[in-house]
GROMACS .gro file of C-alpha atoms in nm:
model
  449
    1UNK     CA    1   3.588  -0.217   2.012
    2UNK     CA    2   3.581  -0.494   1.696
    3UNK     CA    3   3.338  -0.714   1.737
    4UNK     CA    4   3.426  -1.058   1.768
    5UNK     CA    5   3.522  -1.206   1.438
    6UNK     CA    6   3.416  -1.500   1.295
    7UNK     CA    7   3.566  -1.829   1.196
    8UNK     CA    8   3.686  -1.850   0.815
    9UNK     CA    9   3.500  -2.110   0.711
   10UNK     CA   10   3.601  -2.073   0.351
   11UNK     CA   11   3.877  -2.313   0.329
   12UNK     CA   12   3.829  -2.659   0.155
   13UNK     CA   13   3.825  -2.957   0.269
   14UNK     CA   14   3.846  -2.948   0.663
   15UNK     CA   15   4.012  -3.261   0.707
   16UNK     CA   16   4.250  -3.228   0.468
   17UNK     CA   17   4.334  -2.892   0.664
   18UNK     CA   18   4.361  -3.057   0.945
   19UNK     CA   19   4.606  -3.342   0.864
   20UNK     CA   20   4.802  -3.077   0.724
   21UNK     CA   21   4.878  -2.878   1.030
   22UNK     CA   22   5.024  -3.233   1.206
   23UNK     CA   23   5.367  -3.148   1.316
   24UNK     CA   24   5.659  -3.342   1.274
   25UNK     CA   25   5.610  -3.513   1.632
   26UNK     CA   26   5.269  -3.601   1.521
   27UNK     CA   27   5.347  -3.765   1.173
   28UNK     CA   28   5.600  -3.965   1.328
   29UNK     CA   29   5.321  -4.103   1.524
   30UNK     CA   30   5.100  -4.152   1.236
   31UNK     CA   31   5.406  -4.328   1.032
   32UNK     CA   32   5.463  -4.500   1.310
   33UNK     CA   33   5.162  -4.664   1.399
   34UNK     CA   34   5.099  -4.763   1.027
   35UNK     CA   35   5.381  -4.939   1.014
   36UNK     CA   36   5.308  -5.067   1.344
   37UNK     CA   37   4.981  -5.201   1.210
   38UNK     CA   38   5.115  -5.357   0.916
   39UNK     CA   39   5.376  -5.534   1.100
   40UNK     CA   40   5.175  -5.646   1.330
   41UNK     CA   41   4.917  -5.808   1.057
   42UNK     CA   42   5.234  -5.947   0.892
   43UNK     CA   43   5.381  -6.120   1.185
   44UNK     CA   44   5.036  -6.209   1.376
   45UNK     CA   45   5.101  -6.017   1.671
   46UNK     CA   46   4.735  -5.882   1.813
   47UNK     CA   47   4.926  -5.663   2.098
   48UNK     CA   48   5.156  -5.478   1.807
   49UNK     CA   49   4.828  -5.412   1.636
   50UNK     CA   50   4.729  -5.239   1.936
   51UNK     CA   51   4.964  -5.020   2.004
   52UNK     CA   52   5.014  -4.957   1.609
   53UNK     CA   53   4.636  -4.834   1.642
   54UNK     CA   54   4.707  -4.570   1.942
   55UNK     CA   55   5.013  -4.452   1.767
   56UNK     CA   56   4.814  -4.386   1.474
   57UNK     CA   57   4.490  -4.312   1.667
   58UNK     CA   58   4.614  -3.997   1.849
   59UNK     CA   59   4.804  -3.768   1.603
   60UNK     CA   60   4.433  -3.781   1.417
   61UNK     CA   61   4.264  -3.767   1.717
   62UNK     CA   62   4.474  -3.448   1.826
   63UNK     CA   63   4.412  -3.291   1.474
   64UNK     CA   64   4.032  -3.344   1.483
   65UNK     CA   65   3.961  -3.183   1.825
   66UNK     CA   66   4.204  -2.905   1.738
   67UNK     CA   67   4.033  -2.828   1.386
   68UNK     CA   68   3.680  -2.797   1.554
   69UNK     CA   69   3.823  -2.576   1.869
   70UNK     CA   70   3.949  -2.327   1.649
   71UNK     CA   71   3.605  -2.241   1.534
   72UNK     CA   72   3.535  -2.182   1.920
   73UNK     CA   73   3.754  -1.919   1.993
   74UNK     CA   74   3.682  -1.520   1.958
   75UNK     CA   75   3.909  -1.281   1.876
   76UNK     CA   76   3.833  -0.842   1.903
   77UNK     CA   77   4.055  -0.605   1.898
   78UNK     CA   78   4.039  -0.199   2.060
   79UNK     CA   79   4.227   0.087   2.027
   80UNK     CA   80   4.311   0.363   2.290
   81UNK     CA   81   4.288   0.596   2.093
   82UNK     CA   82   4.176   0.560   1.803
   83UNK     CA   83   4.329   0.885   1.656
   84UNK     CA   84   4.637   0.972   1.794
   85UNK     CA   85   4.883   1.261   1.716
   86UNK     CA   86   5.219   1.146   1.475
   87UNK     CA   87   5.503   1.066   1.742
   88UNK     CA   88   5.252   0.984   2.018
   89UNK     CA   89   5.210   0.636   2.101
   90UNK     CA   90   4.835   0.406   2.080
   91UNK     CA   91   4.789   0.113   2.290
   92UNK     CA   92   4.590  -0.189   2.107
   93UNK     CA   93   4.389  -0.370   2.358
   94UNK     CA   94   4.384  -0.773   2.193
   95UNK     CA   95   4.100  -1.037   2.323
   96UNK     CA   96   4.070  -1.408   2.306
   97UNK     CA   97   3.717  -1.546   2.423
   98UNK     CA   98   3.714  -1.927   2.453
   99UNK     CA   99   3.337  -1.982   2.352
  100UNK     CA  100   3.404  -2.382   2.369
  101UNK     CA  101   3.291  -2.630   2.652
  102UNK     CA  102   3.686  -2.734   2.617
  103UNK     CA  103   3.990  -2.588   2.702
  104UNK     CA  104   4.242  -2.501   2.464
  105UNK     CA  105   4.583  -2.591   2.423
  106UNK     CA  106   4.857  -2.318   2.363
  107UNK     CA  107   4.762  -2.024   2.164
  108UNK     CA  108   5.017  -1.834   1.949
  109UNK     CA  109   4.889  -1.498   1.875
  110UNK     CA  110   5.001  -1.264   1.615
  111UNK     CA  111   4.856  -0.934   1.520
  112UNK     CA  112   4.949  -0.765   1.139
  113UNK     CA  113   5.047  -0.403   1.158
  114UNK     CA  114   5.263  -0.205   0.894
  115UNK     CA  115   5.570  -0.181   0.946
  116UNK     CA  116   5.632   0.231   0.989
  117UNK     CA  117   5.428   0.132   1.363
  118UNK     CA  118   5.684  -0.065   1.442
  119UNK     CA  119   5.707  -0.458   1.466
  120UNK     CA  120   5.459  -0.778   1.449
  121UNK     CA  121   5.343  -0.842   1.763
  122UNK     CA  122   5.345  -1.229   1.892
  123UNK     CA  123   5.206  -1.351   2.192
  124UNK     CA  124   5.235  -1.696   2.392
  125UNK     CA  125   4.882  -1.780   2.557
  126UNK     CA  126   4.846  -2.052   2.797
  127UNK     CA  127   4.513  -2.287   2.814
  128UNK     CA  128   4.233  -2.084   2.757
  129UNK     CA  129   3.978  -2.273   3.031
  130UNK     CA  130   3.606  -2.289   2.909
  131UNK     CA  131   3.399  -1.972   2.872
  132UNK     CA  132   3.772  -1.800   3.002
  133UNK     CA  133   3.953  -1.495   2.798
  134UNK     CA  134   4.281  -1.343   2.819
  135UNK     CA  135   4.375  -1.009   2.697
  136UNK     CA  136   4.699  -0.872   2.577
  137UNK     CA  137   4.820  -0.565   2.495
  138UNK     CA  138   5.098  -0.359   2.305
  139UNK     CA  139   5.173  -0.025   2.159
  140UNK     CA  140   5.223   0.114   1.854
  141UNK     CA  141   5.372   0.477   1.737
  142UNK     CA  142   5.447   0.668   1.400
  143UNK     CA  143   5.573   0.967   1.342
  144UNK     CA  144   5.435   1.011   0.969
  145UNK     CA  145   5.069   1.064   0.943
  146UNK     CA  146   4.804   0.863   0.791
  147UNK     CA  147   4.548   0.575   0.838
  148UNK     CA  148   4.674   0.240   0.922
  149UNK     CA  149   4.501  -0.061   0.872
  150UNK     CA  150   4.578  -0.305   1.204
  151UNK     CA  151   4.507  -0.688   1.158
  152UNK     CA  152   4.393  -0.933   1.054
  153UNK     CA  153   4.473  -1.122   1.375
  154UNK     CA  154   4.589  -1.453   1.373
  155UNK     CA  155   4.579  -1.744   1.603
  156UNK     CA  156   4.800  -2.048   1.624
  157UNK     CA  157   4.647  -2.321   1.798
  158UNK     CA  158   4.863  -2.662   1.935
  159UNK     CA  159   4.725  -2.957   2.112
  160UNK     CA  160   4.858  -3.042   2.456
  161UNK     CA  161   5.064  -3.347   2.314
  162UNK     CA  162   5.244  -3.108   2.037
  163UNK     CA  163   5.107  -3.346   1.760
  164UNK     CA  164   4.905  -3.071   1.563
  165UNK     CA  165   4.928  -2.719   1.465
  166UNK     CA  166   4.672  -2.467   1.282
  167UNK     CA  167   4.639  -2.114   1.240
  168UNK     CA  168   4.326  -1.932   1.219
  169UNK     CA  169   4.285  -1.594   1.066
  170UNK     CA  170   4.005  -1.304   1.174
  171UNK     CA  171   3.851  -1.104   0.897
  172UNK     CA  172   3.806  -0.785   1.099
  173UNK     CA  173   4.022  -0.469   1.118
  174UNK     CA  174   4.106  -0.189   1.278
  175UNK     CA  175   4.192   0.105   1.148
  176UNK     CA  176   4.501   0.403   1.319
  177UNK     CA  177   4.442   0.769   1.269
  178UNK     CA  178   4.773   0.936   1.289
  179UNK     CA  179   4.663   1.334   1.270
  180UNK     CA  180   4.917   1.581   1.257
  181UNK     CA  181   5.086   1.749   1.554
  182UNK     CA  182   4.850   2.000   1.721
  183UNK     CA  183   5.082   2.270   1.939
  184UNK     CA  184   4.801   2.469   2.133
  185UNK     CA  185   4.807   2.881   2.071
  186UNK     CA  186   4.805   3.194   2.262
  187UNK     CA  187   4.440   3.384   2.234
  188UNK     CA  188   4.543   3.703   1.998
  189UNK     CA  189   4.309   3.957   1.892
  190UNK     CA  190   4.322   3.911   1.496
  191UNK     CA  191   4.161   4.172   1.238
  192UNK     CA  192   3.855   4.077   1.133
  193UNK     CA  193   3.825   3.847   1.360
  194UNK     CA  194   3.489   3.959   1.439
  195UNK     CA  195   3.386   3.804   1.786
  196UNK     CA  196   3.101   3.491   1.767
  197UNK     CA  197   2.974   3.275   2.067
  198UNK     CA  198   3.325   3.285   2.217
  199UNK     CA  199   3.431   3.558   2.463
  200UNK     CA  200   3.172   3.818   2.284
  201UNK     CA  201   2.891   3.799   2.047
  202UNK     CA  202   2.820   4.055   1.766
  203UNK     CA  203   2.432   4.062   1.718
  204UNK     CA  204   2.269   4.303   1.443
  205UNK     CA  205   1.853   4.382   1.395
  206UNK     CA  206   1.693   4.262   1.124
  207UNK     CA  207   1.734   4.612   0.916
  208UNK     CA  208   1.969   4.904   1.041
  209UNK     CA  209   1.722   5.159   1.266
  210UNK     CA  210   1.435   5.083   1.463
  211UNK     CA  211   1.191   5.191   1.225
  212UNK     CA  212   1.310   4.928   1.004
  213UNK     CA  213   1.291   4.684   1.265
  214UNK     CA  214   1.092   4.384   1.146
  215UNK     CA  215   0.793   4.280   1.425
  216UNK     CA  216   0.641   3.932   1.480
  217UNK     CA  217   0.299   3.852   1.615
  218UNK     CA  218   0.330   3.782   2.047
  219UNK     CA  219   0.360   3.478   2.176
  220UNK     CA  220   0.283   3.323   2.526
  221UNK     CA  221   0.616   3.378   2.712
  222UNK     CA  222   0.739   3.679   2.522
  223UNK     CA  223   0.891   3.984   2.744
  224UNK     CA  224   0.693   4.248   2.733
  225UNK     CA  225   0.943   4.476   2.785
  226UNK     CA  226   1.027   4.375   2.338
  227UNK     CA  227   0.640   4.493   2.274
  228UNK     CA  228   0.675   4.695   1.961
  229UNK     CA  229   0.376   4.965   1.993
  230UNK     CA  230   0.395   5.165   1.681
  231UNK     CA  231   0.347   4.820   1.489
  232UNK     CA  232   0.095   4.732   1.755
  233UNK     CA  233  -0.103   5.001   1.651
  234UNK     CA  234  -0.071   4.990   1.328
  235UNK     CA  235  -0.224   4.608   1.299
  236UNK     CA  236  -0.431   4.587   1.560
  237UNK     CA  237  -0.246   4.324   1.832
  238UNK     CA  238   0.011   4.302   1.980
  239UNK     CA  239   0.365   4.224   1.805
  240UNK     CA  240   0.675   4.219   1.978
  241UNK     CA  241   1.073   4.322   1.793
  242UNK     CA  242   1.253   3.985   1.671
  243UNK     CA  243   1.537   3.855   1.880
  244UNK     CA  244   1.867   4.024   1.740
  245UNK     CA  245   1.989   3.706   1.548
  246UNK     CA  246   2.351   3.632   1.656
  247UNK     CA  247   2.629   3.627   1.365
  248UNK     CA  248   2.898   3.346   1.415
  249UNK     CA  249   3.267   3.506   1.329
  250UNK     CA  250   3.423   3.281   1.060
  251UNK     CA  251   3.766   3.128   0.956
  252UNK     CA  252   3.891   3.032   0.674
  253UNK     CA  253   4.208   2.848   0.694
  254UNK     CA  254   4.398   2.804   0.350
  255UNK     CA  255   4.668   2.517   0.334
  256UNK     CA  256   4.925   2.516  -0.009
  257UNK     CA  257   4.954   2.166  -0.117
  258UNK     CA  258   5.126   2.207  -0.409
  259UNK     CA  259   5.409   1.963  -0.500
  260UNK     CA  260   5.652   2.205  -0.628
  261UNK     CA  261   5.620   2.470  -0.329
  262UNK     CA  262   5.766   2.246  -0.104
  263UNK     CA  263   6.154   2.094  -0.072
  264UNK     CA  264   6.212   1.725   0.124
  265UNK     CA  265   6.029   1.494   0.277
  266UNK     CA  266   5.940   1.303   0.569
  267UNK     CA  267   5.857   1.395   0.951
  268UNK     CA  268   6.038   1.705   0.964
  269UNK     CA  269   5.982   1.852   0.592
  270UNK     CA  270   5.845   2.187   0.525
  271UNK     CA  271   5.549   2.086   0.407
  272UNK     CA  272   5.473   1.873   0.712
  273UNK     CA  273   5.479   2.180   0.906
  274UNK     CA  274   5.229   2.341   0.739
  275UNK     CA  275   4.981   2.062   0.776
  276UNK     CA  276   5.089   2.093   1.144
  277UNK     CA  277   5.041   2.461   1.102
  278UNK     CA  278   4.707   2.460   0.992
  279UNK     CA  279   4.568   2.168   1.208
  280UNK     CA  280   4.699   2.405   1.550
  281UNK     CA  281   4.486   2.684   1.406
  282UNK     CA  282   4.168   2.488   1.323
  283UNK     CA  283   4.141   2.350   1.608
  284UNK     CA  284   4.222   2.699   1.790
  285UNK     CA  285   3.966   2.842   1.617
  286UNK     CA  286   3.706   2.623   1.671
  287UNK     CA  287   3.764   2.630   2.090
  288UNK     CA  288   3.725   2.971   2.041
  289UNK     CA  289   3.367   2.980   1.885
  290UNK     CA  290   3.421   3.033   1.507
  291UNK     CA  291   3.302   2.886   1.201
  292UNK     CA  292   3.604   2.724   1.050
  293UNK     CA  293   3.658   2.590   0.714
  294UNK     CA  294   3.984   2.405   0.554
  295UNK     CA  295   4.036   2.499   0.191
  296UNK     CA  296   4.327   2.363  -0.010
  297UNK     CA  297   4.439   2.518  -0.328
  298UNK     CA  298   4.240   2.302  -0.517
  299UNK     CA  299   3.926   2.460  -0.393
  300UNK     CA  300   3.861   2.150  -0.182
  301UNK     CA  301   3.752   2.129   0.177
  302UNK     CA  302   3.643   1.868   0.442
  303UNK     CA  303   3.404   1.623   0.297
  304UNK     CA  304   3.042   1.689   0.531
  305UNK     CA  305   3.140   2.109   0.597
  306UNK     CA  306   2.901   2.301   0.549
  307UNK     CA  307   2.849   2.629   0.332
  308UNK     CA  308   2.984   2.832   0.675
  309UNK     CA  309   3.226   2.588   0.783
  310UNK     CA  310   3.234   2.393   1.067
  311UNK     CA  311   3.074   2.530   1.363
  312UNK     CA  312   3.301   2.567   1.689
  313UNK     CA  313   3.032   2.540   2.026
  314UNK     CA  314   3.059   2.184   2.214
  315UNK     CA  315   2.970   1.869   2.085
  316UNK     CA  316   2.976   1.971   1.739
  317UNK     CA  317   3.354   2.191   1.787
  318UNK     CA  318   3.482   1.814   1.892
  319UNK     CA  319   3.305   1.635   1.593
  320UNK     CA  320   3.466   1.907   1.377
  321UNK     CA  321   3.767   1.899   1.466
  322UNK     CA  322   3.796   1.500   1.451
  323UNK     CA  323   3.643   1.534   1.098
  324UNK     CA  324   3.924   1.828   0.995
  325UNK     CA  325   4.213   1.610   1.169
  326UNK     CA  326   4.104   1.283   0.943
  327UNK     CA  327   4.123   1.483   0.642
  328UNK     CA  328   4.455   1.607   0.778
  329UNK     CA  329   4.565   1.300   0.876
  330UNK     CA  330   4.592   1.175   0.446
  331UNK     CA  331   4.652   1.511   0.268
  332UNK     CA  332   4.977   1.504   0.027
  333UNK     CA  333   5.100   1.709  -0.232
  334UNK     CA  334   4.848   1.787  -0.506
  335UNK     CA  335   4.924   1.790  -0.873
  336UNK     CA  336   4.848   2.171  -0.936
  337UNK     CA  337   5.064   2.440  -0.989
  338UNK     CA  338   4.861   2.753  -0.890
  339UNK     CA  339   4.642   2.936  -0.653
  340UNK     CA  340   4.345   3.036  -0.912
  341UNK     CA  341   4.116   2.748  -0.753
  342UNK     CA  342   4.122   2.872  -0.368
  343UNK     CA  343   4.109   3.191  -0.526
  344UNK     CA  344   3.769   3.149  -0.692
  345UNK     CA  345   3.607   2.989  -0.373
  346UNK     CA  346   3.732   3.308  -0.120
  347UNK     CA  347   3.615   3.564  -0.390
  348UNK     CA  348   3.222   3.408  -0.351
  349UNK     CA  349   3.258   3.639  -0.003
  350UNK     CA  350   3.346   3.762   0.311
  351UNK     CA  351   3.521   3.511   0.466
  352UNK     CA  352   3.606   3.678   0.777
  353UNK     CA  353   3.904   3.559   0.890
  354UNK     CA  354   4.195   3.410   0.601
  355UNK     CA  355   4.440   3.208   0.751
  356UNK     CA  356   4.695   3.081   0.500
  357UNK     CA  357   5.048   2.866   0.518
  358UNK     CA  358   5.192   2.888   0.165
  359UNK     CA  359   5.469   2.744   0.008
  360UNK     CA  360   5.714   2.863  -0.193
  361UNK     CA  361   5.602   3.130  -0.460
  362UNK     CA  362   5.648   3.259  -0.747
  363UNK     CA  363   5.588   3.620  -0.840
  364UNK     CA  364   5.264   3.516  -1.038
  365UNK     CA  365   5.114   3.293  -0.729
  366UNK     CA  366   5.231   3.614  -0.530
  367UNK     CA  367   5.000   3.823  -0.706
  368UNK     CA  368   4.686   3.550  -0.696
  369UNK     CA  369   4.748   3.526  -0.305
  370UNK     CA  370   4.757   3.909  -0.277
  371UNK     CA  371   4.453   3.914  -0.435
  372UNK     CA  372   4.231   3.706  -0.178
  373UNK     CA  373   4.296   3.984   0.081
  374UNK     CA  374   4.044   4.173  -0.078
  375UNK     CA  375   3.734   3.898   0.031
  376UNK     CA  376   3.853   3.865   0.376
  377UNK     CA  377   3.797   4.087   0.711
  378UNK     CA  378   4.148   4.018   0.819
  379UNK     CA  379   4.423   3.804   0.656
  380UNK     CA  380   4.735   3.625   0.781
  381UNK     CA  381   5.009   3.446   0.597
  382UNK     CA  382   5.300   3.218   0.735
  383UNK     CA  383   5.513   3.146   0.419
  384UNK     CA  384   5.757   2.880   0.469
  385UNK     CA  385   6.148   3.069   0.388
  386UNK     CA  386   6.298   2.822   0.136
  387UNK     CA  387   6.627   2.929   0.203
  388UNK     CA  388   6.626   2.750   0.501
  389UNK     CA  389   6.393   2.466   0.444
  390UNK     CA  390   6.579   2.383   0.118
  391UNK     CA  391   6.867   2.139   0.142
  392UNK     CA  392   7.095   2.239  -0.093
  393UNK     CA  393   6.990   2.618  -0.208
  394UNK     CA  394   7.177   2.710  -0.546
  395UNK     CA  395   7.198   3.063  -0.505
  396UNK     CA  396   7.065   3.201  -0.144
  397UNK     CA  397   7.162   3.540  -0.208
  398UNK     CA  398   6.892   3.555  -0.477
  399UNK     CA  399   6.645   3.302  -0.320
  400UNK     CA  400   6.639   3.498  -0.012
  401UNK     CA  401   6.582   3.831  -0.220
  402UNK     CA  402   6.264   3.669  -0.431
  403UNK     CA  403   6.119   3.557  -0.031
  404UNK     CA  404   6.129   3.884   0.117
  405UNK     CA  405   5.978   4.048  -0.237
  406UNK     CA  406   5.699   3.797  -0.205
  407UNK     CA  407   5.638   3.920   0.155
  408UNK     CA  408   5.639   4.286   0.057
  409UNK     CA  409   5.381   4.208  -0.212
  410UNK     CA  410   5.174   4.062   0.040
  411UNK     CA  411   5.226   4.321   0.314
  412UNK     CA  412   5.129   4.590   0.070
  413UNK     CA  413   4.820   4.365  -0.029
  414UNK     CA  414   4.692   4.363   0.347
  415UNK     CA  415   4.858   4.081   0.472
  416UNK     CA  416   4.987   4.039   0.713
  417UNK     CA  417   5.269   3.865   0.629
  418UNK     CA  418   5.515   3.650   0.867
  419UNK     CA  419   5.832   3.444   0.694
  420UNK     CA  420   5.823   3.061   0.856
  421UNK     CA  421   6.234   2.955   0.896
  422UNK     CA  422   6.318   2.617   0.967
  423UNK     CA  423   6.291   2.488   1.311
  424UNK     CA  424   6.038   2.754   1.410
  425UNK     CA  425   5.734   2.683   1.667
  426UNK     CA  426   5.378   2.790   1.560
  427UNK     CA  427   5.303   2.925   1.855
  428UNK     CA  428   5.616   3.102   1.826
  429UNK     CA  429   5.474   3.251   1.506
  430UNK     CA  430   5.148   3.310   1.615
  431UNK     CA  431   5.243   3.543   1.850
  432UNK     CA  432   5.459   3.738   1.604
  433UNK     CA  433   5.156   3.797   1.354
  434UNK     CA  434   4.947   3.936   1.637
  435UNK     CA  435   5.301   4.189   1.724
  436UNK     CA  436   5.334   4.311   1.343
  437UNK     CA  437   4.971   4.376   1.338
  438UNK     CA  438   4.956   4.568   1.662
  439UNK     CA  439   5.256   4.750   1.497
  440UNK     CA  440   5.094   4.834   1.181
  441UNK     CA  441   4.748   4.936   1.410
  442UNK     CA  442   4.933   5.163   1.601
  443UNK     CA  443   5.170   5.301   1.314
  444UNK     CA  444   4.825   5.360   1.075
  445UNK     CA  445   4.657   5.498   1.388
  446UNK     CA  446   4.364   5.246   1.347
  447UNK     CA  447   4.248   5.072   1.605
  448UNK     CA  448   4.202   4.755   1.510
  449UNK     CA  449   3.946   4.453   1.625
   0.00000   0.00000   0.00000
């Protein structure tokens, strides 16, 4: 929740300001009671001059009082949620704190939002009674994903007579998260997946036999039952085996941003779906206990990961995943034209799992992406078909040969490989990567992790 903002005291000359909001009701007045008054000295009439005075009296009067309330009043602002998925709607929560010993007059309330979210919200407030508040509320919904900025809120504030009218503006804002799509997936045994804190945990000793195992001095609380006697004999006390040290399974998910592997635009675009793609298997990933890492084909990744990736147990799988979605959230197309950058990060080493959505390539990006199988325990690709994605595809007899060529390359590579036609569910997907590797498992006789 936004704190409550403060008054903008910058403008110049406060009465000035003030006179300047008087509506047309309340110059009348004014003009009106100055001419009043100067009638009134002109003809010798004292009870003209009096009533000149009021006329002119009140539209100022109105215009004061109204210029000093405005610095009285409190605005915030809170979102629910504050990261929300593109084509789900936020509500914004709006609050107007009357921090005055008076009462207002009629508040108009309008809140700035860009346009894609839909439009300006105005509200009508009645008389905000001393030390009251009234809250308001509307929604807000975009189907293309970014960060938009909400606010800054402003207030239009009337006297009860109608004679003036000023608007304050609130320096704070707020600021929308709209993350990609998220479509939850089936638990699949993938190669290489090599089991962490999830459902299993693969430990290993220090060195490979227990001859090579490396002791520690006891301490109070130790089992005794981990006692290691040959090296308690050979120093002298007692020393017990080290704990087995557990080894996190990781993921590395790889997303193609390149401009020119992608055809169209907009909500429903190819290249949409892959962000969509990858932000489903992320956060899959982490609920299930791995180490995940985003890596574009820049060699980039999620500003704060770590060496290993994001960790995937609790607190920190949630933090993760909200830090992954953000970056998400403002990817676009990047200028480069290859795979060479992603494919110097993977070859620094095992990265146990390689998840990648890819474009549309060409037969040399073909042979770069063939070549990261070779640093990974088990790889899976969802390439996006362009003969369906495309709008207006020259020649689809050809297009559609180069596809399925760039899927055999991959195959032979290790891959496995699965073609991604318009319109198709990643869940849908998902589950046809784990088939066609159970298939090539059973048809190579390997039994596979």
């Amino acid at each position: 929740m936004s704190a409550p903002a403060e008054a903008d005291r910058g403008e110049t000359g406060g009465i000035r300001t003030a006179l300047a909001g008087l509506t047309t009701r309340g110059r009348s007045f004014l003009a009106a009671g100055i001419a009043a008054v100067i009638c009134a000295y002109i003809l010798g009439q004292a009870d003209l001059r009096r009533v000149g005075l009021l006329l002119a009296v009140l539209p100022l009067l109105c215009a004061a009082v109204l210029h000093r309330t405005r610095y009285r009043v409190a605005g915030s602002r809170r979102l629910s949620p504050a990261r929300v998925p593109a084509g789900s709607e936020a509500r914004v929560h709006l609050r107007m704190d009357n921090v005055s010993r008076l009462p207002t007059g009629l508040l108009m309330l309008q809140d700035r939002v860009p346009y894609v979210l839909g439009p300006r919200p105005r509200f009508v407030l009645d008389r905000v009674e001393p030390g009251g508040r009234r809250e308001v509320s509307y929604r807000v919904r975009s189907d293309l994903r970014g960060r938009y900025p909400l606010g800054p809120l402003q207030l239009r504030l009337t006297d009860p007579f109608g004679m003036c009218e000023l608007t304050r503006s609130f320096s704070t804002f707020d600021t929308l998260t709209v993350i990609p799509k998220v479509e939850p997936l089936p638990p699949i045994r993938l190669s290489g997946e090599a089991k962490g804190y999830g459902d299993g945990r693969q430990r290993s000793l220090a060195l490979a036999g227990e001859d090579d195992v490396i002791p520690r001095g006891y301490r109070h609380g130790d089992d005794l039952r981990r006692v290691h006697w040959r090296s308690t004999a050979r120093y002298g006390e007692l020393m017990v085996r080290r704990e087995e040290q557990p080894q996190r399974a990781r993921c590395t998910v790889l997303l193609d941003t390149r401009g020119g592997a992608y055809e169209g635009a907009g909500p429903d675009s190819a290249f949409e779906w892959a962000v969509s793609g990858a932000a489903s298997v992320l956060v899959h990933m982490l609920e299930r206990g791995f180490s995940v890492r985003l890596l574009t084909d820049t060699g980039s990744s999620v500003p704060g990961e770590g060496a290993e990736g994001f960790a995937g147990s609790g607190q920190e799988s949630a933090e993760a995943a909200g830090l992954m979605m953000d970056t998400l959230a403002v990817i676009d197309h990047s200028d480069g034209t290859g795979l060479s950058r992603a494919y110097d990060v993977l070859r620094g080493g095992n990265e146990g799992l390689l998840v990648a959505f890819l474009g549309d390539l060409d037969e040399e990006q073909a042979t770069v992406a063939a070549k990261m199988r070779r640093r990974s325990g088990g790889a899976v690709a969802f390439v996006l078909d362009p003969d369906t994605w495309v709008r207006e595809p020259a020649d689809v007899p050809a297009a559609g040969d180069a596809h399925e060529e760039r899927l055999r390359m991959l195959r032979e590579a290790g891959w496995t490989a699965v073609s991604v036609p318009r319109g198709a569910g990643v869940a849908e997907l998902w589950r046809q990567a784990d088939r066609e590797l159970s298939g090539a498992a059973a048809l190579s006789g390997e039994a596979w992790r």
